[in-house]
Every structure is written in structure tokens, then in C-alpha cells.
Tab-separated table of C-alpha atoms in Angstrom:
chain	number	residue	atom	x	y	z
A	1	UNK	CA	-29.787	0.601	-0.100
A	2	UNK	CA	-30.671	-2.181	1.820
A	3	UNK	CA	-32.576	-4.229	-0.660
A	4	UNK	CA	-29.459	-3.492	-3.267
A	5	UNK	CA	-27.352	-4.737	-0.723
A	6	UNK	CA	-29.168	-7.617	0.014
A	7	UNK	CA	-31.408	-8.775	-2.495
A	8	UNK	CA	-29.424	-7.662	-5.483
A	9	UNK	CA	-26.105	-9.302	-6.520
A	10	UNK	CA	-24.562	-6.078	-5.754
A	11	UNK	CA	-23.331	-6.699	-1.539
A	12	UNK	CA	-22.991	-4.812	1.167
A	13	UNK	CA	-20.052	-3.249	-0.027
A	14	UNK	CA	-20.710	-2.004	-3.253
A	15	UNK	CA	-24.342	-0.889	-2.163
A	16	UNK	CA	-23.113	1.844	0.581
A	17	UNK	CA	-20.742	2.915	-1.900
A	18	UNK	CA	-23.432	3.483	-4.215
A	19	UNK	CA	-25.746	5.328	-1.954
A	20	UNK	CA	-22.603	7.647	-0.518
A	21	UNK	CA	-22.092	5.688	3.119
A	22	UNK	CA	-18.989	3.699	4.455
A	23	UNK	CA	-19.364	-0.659	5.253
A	24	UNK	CA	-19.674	0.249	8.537
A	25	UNK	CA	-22.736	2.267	8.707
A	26	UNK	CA	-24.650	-0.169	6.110
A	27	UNK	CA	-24.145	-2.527	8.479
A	28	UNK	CA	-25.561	-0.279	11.757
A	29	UNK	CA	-28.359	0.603	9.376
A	30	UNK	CA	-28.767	-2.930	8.488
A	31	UNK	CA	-28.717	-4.083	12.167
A	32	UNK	CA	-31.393	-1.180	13.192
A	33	UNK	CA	-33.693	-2.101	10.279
A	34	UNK	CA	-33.850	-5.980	11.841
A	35	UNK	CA	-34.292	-4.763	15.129
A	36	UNK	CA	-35.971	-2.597	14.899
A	37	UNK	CA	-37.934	-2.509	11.320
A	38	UNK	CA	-38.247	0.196	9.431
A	39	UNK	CA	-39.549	2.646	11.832
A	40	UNK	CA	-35.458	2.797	13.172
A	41	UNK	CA	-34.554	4.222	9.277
A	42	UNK	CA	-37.307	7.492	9.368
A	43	UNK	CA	-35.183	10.467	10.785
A	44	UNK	CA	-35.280	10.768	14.511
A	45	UNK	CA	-35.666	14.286	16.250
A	46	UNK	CA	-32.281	15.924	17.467
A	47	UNK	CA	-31.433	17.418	20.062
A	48	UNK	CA	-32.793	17.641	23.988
A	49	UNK	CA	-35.872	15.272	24.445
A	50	UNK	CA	-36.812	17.413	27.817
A	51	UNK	CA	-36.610	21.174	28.754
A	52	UNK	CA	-33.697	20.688	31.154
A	53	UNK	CA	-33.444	24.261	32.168
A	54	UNK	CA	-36.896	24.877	32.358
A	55	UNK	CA	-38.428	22.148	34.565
A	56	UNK	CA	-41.574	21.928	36.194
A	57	UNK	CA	-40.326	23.852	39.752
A	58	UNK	CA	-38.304	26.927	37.553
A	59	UNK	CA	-41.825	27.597	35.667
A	60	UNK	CA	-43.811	27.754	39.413
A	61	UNK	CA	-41.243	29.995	40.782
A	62	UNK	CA	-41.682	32.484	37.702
A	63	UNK	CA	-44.981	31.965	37.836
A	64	UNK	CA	-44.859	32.344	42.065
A	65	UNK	CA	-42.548	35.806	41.192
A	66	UNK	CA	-45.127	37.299	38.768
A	67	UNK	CA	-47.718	36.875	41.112
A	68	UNK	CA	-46.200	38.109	43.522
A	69	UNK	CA	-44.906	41.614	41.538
A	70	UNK	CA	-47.039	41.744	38.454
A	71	UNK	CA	-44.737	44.942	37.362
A	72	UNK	CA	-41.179	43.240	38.317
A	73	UNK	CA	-39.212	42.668	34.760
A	74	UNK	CA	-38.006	39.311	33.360
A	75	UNK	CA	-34.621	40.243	34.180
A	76	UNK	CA	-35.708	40.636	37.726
A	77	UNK	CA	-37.869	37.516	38.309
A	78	UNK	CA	-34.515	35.521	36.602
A	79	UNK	CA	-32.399	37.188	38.783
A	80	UNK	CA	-34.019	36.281	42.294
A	81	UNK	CA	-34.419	32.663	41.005
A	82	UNK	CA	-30.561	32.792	40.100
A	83	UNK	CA	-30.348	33.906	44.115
A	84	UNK	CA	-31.982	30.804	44.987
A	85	UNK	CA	-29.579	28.294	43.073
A	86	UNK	CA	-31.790	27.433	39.731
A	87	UNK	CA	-30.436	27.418	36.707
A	88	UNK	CA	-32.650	30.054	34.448
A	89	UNK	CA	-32.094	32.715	31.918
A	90	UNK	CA	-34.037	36.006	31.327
A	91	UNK	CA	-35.191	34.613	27.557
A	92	UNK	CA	-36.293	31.821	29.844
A	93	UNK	CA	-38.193	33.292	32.208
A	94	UNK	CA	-39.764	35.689	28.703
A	95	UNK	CA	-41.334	32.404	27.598
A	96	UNK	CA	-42.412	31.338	30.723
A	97	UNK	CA	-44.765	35.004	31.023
A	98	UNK	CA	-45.799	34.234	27.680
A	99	UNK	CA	-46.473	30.943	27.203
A	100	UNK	CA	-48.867	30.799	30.166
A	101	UNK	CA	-50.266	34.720	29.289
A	102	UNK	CA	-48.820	36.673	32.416
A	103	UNK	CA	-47.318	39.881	30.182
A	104	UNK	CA	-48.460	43.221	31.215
A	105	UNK	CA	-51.848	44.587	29.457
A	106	UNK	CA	-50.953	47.294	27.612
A	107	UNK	CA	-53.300	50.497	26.976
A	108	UNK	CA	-53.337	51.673	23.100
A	109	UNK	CA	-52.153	54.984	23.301
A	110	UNK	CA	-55.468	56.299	21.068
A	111	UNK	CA	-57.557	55.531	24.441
A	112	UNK	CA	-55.533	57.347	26.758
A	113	UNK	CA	-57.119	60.628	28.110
């Protein structure tokens, strides 16, 4: 779009018309592209850049509460870090266990005597 709009006779205008965006947003594309090259035109990820509900001191206390009760449920461990003033759901707290490997070893029932 930017090379009809600027190389080509056919303007800025006519150009985002062609490709389906207003004058307005050639031009912010136009003005990223010489700022920024053409890195600033690939797609950009959406959405949070950080965890913001599961920082660095919620994942030590669930980690801390495991440890401390190995059997105690997620809903539990969320629960006494709600008491505390953190922000933290149970799903939360479910990845937490999992993503650093702290769920309960279960026995197949075939070995069970």
C-alpha cells in the first residue's frame, strides 16, 4: 500500500482506499514505516506483555503453601493467599502446581493391593 501510495501516481488517498483503510491510518502506517522501518508493519502480539496476576512473589507463596501441605487443594492454597491480600485465582494457582511439577503422584489403580 505504501509503495502504491507513494511511488505510484495513485496517492495516499486513493491507495488506502484500495487496500480497505481510511487517510488517516495510511498515514500512521506511513509514519511507523519511517520510524520505525518495516519491522513496525509485521503484526505485534496483543494483549498483556507480563503475567500481572501471577508475579514472581504469588508463584513462591503457592509454591511456599504446597510445601508446606502437599495434600491441601488449589482452592485452598488460593484461598489463604486471598487472606493475605494477593490477587490470585484457583486456575491460577492449578498452573502454578503444574508448571513447576508439584501435583500429587497418583497410584494406577492395577498396582494397588
Amino acid at each position: 500500500m505504501l509503495i502504491e501510495g507513494e511511488c505510484d501516481a495513485l496517492g495516499p488517498r486513493q491507495a488506502a482506499e484500495t487496500f480497505g483503510f481510511s487517510k488517516s491510518r495510511y498515514y500512521q502506517i506511513r509514519k511507523a514505516f519511517q520510524l520505525h522501518g518495516a519491522k513496525a508493519l509485521t503484526s505485534q502480539r496483543r494483549g498483556p506483555k507480563r503475567q500481572y496476576r501471577r508475579t514472581q512473589e504469588v508463584t513462591r507463596q503457592v509454591i511456599r503453601h504446597r510445601f508446606l501441605d502437599p495434600d491441601a487443594p488449589a482452592e485452598v492454597i488460593a484461598q489463604k493467599i486471598r487472606q493475605t491480600g494477593l490477587k490470585i485465582s484457583t486456575r491460577s494457582v492449578e498452573r502454578v502446581i503444574e508448571d513447576f511439577g508439584l501435583q500429587k503422584k497418583t497410584v494406577p489403580l492395577s498396582s494397588k493391593a
